Short mmCIF file of C-alpha atoms and ligand atoms in Angstrom, two decimals:
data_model
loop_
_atom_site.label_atom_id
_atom_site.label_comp_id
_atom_site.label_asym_id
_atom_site.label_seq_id
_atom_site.Cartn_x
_atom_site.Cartn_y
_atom_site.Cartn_z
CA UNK A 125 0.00 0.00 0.00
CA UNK A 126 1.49 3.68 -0.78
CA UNK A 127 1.09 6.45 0.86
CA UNK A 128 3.07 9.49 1.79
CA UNK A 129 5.70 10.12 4.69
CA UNK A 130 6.72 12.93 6.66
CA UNK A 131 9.91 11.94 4.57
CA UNK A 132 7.82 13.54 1.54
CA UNK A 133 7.40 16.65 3.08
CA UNK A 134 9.19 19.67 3.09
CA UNK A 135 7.22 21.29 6.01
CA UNK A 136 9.57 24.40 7.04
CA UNK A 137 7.34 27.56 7.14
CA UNK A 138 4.24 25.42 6.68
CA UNK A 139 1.31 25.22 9.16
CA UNK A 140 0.42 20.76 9.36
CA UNK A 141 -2.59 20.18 10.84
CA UNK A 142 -2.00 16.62 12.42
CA UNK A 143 -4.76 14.35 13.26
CA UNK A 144 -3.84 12.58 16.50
CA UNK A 145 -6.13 10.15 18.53
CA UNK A 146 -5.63 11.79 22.22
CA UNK A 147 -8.80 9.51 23.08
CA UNK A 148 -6.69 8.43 26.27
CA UNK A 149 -8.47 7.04 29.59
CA UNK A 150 -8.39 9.77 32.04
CA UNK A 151 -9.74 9.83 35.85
CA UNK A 152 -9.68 12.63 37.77
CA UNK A 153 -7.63 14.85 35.46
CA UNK A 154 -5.25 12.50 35.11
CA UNK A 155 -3.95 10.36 31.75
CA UNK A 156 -4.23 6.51 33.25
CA UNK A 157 -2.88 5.57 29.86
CA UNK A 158 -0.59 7.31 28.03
CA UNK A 159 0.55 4.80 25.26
CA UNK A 160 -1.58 6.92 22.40
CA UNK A 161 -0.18 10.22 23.52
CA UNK A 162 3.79 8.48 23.33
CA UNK A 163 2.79 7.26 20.33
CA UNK A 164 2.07 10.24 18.98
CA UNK A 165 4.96 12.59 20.06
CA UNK A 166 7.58 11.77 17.78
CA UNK A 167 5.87 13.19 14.76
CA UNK A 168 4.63 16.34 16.13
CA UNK A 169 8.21 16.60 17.48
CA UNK A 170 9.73 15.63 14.32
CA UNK A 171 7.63 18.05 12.27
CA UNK A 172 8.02 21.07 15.44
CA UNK A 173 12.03 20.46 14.58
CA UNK A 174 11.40 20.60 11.01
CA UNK A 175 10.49 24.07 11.64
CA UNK A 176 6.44 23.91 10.65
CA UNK A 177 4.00 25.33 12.34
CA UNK A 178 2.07 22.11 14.06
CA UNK A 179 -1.55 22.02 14.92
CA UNK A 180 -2.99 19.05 16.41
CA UNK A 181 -6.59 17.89 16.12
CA UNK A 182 -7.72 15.48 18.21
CA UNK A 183 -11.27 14.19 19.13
CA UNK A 184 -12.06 12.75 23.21
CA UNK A 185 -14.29 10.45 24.35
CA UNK A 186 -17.78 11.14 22.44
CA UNK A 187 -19.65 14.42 23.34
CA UNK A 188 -21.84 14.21 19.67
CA UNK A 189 -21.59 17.15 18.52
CA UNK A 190 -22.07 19.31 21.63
CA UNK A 191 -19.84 21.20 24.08
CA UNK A 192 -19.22 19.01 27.14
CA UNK A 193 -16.98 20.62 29.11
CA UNK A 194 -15.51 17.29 30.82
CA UNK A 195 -14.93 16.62 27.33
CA UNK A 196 -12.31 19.18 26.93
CA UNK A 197 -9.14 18.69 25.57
CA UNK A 198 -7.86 20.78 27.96
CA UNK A 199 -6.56 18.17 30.10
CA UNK A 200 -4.34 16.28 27.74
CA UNK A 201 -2.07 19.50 26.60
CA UNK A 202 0.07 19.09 29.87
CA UNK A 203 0.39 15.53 29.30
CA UNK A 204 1.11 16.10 25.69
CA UNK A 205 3.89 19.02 26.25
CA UNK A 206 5.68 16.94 28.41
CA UNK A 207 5.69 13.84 26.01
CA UNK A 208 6.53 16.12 23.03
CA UNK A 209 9.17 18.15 24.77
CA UNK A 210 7.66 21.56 24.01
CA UNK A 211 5.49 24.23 25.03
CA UNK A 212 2.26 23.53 23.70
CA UNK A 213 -0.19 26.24 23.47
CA UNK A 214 -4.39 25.84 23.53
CA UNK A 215 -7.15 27.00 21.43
CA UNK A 216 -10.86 26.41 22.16
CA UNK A 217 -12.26 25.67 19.34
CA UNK A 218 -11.21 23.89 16.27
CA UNK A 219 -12.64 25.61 13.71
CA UNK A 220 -13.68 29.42 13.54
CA UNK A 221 -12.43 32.85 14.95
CA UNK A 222 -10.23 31.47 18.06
CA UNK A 223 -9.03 28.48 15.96
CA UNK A 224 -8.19 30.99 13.23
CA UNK A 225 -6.41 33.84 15.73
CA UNK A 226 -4.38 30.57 17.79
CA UNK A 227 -3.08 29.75 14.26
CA UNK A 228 -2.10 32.71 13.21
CA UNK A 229 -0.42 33.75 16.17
CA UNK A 230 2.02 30.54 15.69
CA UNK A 231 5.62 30.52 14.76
CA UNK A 232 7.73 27.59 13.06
CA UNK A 233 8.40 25.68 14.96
CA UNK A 234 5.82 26.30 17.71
CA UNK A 235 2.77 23.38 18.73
CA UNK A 236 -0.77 24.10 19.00
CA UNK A 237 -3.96 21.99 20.35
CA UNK A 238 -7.15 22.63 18.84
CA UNK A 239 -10.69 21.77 21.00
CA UNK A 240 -12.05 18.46 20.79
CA UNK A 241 -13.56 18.35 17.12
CA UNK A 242 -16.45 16.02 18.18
CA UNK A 243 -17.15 19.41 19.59
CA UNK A 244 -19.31 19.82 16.17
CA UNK A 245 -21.68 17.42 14.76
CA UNK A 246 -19.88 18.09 11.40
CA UNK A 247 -17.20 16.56 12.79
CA UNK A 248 -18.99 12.86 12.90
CA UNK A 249 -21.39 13.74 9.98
CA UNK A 250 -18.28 14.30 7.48
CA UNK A 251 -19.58 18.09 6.77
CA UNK A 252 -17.62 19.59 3.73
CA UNK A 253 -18.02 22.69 5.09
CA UNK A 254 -16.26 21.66 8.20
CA UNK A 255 -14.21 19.84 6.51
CA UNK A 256 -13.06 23.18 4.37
CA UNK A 257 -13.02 25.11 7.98
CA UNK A 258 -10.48 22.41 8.93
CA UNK A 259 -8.43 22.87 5.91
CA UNK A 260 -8.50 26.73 5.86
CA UNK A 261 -6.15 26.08 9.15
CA UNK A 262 -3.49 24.20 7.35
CA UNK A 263 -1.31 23.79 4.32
CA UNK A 264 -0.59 20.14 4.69
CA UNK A 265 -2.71 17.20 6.59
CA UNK A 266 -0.44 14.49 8.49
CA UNK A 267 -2.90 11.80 9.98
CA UNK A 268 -1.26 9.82 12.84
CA UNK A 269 -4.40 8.31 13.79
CA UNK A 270 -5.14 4.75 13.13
CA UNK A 271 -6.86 4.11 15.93
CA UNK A 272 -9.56 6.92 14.46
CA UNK A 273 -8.87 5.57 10.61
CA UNK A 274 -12.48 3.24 11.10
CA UNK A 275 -14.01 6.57 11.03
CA UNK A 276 -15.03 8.71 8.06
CA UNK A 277 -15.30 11.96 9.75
CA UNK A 278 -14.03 15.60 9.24
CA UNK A 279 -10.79 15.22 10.43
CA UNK A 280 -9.84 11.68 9.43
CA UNK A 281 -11.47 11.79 6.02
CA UNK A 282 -12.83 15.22 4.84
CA UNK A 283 -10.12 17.05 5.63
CA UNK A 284 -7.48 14.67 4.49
CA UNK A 285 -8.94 14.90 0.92
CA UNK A 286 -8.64 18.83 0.37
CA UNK A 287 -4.89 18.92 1.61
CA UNK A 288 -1.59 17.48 0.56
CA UNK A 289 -1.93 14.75 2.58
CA UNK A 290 0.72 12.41 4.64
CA UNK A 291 0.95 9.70 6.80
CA UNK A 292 2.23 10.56 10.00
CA UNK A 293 5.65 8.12 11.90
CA UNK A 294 2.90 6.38 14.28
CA UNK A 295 0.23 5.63 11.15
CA UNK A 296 3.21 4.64 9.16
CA UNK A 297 4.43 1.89 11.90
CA UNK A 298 0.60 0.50 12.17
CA UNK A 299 0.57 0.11 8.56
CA UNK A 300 3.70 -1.19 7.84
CA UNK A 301 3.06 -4.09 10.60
CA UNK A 302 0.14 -4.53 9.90
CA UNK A 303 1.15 -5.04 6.02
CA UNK A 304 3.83 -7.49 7.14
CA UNK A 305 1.29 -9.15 9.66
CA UNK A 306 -1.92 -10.00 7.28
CA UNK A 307 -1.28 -8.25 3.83
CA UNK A 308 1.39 -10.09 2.84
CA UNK A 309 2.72 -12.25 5.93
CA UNK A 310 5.41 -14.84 5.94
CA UNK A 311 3.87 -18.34 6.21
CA UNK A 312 2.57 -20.10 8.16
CA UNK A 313 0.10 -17.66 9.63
CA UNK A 314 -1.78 -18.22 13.18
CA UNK A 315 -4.28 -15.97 14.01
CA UNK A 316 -5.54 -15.92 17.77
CA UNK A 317 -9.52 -14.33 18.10
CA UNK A 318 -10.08 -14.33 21.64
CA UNK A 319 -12.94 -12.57 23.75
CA UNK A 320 -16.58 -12.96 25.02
CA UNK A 321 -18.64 -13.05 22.11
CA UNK A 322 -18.80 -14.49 18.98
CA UNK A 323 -21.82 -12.56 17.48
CA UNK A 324 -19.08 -9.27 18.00
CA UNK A 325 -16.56 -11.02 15.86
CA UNK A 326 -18.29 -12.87 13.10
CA UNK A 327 -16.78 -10.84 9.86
CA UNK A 328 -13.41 -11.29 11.66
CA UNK A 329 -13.89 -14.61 12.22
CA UNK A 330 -15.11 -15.31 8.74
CA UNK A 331 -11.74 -12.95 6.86
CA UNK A 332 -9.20 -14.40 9.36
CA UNK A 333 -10.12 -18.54 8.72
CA UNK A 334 -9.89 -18.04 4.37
CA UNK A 335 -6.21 -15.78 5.44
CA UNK A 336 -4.51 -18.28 8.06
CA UNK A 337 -3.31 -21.98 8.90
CA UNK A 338 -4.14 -22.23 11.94
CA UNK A 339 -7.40 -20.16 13.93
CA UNK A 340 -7.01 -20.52 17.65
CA UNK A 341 -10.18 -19.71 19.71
CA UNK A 342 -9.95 -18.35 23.37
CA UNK A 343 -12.40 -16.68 25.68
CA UNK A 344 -15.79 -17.55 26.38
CA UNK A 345 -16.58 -17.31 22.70
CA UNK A 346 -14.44 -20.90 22.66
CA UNK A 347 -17.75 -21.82 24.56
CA UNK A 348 -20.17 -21.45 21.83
CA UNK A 349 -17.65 -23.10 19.03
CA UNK A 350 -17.80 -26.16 22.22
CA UNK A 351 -21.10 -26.00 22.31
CA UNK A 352 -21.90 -26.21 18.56
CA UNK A 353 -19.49 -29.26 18.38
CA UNK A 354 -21.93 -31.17 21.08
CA UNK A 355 -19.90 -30.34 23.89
CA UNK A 356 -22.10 -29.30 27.26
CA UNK A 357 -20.74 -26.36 28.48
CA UNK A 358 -22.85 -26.16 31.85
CA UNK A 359 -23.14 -22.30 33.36
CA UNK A 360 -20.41 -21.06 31.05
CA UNK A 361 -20.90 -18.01 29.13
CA UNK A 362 -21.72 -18.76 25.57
CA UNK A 363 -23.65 -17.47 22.73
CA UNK A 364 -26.89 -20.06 21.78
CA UNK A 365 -27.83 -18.10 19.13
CA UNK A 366 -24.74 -18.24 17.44
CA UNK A 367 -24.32 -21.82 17.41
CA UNK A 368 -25.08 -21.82 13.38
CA UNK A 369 -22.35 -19.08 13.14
CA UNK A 370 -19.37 -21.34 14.79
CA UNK A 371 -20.42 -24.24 12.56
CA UNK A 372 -19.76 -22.01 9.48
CA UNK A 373 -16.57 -20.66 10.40
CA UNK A 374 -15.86 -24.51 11.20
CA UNK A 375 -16.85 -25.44 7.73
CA UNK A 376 -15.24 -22.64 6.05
CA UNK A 377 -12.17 -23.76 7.80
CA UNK A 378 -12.54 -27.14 6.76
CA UNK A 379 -12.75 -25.59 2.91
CA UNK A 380 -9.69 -23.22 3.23
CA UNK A 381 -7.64 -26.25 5.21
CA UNK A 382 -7.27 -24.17 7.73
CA UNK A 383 -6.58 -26.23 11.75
CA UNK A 384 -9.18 -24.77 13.95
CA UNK A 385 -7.84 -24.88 17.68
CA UNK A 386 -10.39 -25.15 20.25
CA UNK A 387 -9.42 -25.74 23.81
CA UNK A 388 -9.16 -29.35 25.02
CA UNK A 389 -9.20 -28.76 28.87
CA UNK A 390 -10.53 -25.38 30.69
CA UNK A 391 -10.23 -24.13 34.20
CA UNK A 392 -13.62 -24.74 35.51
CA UNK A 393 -15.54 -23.17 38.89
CA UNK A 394 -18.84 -22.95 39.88
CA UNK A 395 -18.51 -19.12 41.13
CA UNK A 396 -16.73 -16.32 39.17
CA UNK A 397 -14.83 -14.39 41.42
CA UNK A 398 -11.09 -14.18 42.84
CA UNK A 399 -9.60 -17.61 43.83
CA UNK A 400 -12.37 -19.19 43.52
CA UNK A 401 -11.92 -23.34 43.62
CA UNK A 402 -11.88 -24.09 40.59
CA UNK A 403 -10.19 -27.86 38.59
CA UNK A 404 -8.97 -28.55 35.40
CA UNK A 405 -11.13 -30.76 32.79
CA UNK A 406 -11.27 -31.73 29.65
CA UNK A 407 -13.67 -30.22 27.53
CA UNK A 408 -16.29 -33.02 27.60
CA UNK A 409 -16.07 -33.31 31.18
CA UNK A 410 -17.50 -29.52 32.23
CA UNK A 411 -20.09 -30.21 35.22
CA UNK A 412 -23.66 -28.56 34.49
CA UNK A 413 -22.89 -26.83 37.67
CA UNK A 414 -19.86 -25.30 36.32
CA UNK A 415 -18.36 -22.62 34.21
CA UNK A 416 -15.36 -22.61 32.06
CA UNK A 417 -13.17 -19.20 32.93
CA UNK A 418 -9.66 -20.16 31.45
CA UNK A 419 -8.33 -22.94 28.98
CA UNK A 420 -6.05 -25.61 30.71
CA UNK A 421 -2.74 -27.26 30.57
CA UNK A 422 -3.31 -29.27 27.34
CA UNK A 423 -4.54 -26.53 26.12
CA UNK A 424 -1.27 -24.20 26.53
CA UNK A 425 0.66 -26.75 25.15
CA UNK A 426 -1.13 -26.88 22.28
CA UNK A 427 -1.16 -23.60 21.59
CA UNK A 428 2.90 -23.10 22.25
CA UNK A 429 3.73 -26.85 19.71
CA UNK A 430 1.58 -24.59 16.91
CA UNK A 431 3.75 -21.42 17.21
CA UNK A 432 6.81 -23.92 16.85
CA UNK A 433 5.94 -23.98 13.46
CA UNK A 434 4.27 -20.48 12.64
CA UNK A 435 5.91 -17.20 11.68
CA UNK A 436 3.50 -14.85 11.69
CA UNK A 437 0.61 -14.16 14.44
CA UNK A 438 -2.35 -12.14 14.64
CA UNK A 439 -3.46 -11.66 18.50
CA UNK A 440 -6.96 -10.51 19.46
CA UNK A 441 -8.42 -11.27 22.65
CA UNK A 442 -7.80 -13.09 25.59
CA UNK A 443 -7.98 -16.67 26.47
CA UNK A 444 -9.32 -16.27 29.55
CA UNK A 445 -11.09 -13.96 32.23
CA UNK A 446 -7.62 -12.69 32.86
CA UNK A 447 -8.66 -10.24 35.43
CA UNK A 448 -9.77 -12.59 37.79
CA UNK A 449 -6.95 -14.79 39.00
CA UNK A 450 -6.01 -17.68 38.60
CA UNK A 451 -8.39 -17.57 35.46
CA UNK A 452 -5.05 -15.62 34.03
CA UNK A 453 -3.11 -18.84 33.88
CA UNK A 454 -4.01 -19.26 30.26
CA UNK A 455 -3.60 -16.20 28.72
CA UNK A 456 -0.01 -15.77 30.40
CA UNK A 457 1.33 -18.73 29.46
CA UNK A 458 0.45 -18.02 25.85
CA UNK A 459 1.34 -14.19 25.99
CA UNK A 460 5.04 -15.70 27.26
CA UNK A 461 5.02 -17.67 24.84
CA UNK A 462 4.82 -15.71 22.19
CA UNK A 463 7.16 -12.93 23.42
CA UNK A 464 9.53 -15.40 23.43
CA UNK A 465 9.47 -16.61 20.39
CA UNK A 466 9.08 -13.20 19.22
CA UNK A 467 12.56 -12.53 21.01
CA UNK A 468 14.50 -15.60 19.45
CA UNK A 469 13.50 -14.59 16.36
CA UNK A 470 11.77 -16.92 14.85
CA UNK A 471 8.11 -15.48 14.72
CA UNK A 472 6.41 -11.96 13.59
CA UNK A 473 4.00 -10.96 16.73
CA UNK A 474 1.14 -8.22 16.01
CA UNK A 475 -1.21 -7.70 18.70
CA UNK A 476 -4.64 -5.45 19.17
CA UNK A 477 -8.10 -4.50 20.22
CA UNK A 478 -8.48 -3.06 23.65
CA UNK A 479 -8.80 -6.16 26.07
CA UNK A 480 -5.61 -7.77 24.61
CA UNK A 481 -3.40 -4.97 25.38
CA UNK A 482 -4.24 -4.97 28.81
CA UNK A 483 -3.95 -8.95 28.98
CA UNK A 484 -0.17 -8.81 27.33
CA UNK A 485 0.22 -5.65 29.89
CA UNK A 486 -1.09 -8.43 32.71
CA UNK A 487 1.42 -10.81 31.20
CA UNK A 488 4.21 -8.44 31.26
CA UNK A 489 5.07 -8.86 27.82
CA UNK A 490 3.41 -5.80 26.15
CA UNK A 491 7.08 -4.61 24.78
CA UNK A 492 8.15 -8.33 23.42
CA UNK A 493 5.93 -8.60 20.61
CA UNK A 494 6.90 -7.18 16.82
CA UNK A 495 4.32 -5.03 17.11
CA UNK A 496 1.16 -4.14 20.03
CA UNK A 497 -1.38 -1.67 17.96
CA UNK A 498 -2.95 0.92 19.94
CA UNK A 499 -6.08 0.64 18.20
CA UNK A 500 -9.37 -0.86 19.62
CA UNK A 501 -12.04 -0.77 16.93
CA UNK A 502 -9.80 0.15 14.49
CA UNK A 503 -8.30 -3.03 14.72
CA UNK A 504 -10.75 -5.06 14.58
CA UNK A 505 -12.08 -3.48 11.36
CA UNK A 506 -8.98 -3.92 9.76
CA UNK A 507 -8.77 -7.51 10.71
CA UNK A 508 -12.32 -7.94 9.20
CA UNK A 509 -10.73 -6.88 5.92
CA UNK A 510 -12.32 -3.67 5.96
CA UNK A 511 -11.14 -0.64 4.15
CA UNK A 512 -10.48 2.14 6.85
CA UNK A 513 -11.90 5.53 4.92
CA UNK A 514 -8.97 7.26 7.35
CA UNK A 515 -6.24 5.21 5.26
CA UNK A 516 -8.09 5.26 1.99
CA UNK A 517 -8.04 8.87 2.35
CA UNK A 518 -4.08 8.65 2.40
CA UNK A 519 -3.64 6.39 -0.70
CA UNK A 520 -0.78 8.17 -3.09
C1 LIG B 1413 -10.87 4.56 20.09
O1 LIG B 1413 -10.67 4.89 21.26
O2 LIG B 1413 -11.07 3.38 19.75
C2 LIG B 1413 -10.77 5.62 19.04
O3 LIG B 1413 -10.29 6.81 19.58
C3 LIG B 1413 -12.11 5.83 18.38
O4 LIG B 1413 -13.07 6.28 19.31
P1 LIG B 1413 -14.61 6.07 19.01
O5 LIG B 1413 -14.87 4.58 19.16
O6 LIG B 1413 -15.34 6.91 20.01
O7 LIG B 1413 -14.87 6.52 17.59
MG1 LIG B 1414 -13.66 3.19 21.43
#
């Protein structure tokens, strides 16, 4: 796929409006996670060095279309300044009068933060006119957002189609890795779809078994692929409407050739909760008392044989309810597994979606694999095989 760098622009002089997703979780004023806003520091550095005039655009959390004031992206220009290394000055509004007056009183070199854009319903409706208020700021578009590519709004899509437009260092890395990871992956592939539900996942499901060698299935939606085998799964969490759903993806695997790995053993317990008791079974052997909450030994091992002979993985979702220990015995041991075969060399590692970044943070391996997205739904679409109108918009 081609698109443009930051290495394709000569930006000295020039205001670049960059697109950033500083849709971080903050409580009580305070970034709890500030992966998206490290992320996205180098290129507003790079470009602030480069002597252009930077202007970031950001949306927050989801006030649509109105001014919420504990909405304000206020809080993150601290937070931001600090990771970028500058001063970083603050405009309250994105578009009009003080957005015009903030940019104008820049200098090259200099870093400003425009108001949350979902500040505007044009920003969510794709408005050309706010689109062309957008574009009025700038000279050049940079979108560093992946994680906000899924959407076609104002300043993903609108915007990026009435400016010389450029990928920005942390969109580049996502698509590059992600490239290497499904576009055009060495073989074989293994794709991991974790989670609760099936019925969230289908069109992943359903791209990932005709791309792969080997599907492995973790979570509770492992429950309703169990269950649609002729398994009893007692109390655990599964999806009976989506029996017919499992039985397609099995069938489509069985087309493709692709191995579909289902758990053998799980970590049963009749209460969810911390330390519960809880034993290890094998699949057929789940009491109708009892829940499954992790996969088992058997399980692990036959997960960590598979990766001896795959070189690329896909990682969505976790195994198990890792929150809840021990029910985060699963999900560990495959995490660590993968991390280290990530760090002899031997296997490509590209991990996503909300939940699994926390679970390979849990595992202590979120810096092992090739590559850990910091996209949630982003992810997901592109793993569906979806065209992301925030990339498209980027094409050369
Ligand atoms: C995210 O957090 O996944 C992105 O910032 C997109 O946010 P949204 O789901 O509110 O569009
Ligand atoms: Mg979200």
């Amino acid at each position: 796929m081609a698109f443009r760098t930051l290495d394709d622009l000569n930006v000295k002089g020039k205001r670049v409006l960059v697109r950033a997703d500083l849709n971080v979780p903050v409580a009580a004023g305070k970034v709890t996670d500030a992966t998206r806003i490290q992320r996205q520091a180098p290129t507003i550095r790079e470009l602030a060095q480069a002597g252009a005039r930077v202007i970031v655009l950001s949306h927050f959390d989801r006030p649509k279309g109105k001014v919420v004031p504990s909405m304000s992206l206020k809080v993150l220009q601290a937070p931001l300044s600090d990771a970028v290394g500058r001063k970083i000055a603050f405009a309250e509004d994105c578009i009009g009068p003080k957005a015009e007056a903030a940019v104008a009183a820049l200098k090259d070199g200099d870093v400003l933060l425009l108001e949350n854009t979902r500040f505007h319903k044009g920003e969510e409706e794709n408005d050309s006119a706010m689109a062309k208020q957008l574009a009025a700021l700038g000279d050049i578009f940079v979108n560093d957002a992946f994680s906000a590519a899924h959407r076609a709004h104002a300043s993903t899509e609108g915007v990026a189609r009435l400016l010389p437009n450029a990928a920005g260092r942390s969109m580049q890395a996502e698509l590059t890795h992600l490239q290497k990871a499904l576009g055009n992956p060495e073989r074989p592939l293994l794709a991991v779809v974790g989670g609760a539900k099936v019925s969230t996942k289908i069109e992943l499901l359903e791209n990932l078994v005709t791309r792969v060698e080997t599907l492995v299935i973790g979570g509770a939606m492992a429950n309703t692929f169990l269950a649609a085998e002729g398994y009893n799964v007692g109390k655990s969490l599964y999806e009976p409407d989506h029996l017919e759903t499992a039985r397609k993806v099995i069938h489509m695997a069985n087309d493709s050739g692709a191995v579909i790995l289902l758990p053998v053993d799980v970590v049963a317990a009749k209460e969810f909760r911390p330390g519960a008791p809880h034993r290890t079974v094998p699949v057929a052997a789940i009491g109708a008392d009892e829940m499954a909450l992790d996969v088992g030994p058997k399980t692990s091992q036959a997960f960590i044989n598979r990766l001896a002979v795959t070189r690329t993985l896909v990682w969505n979702g976790p195994f198990g309810a890792f929150e809840t220990a021990p029910f985060d015995t699963g999900t560990v041991a495959a995490a660590r597994a993968v991390a280290a075969a990530t760090r002899a060399g031997h296997l490509l590692s590209v991990a996503g979606g909300g939940d699994t970044v926390a679970a390979l943070a849990h595992s202590g391996v979120e810096n092992d694999f090739s590559y850990v997205s910091t996209a949630g739904g982003a992810f997901l679409e592109w793993l569906e095989g979806k065209e992301l109108p925030g990339v498209e918009a980027l094409k050369a």
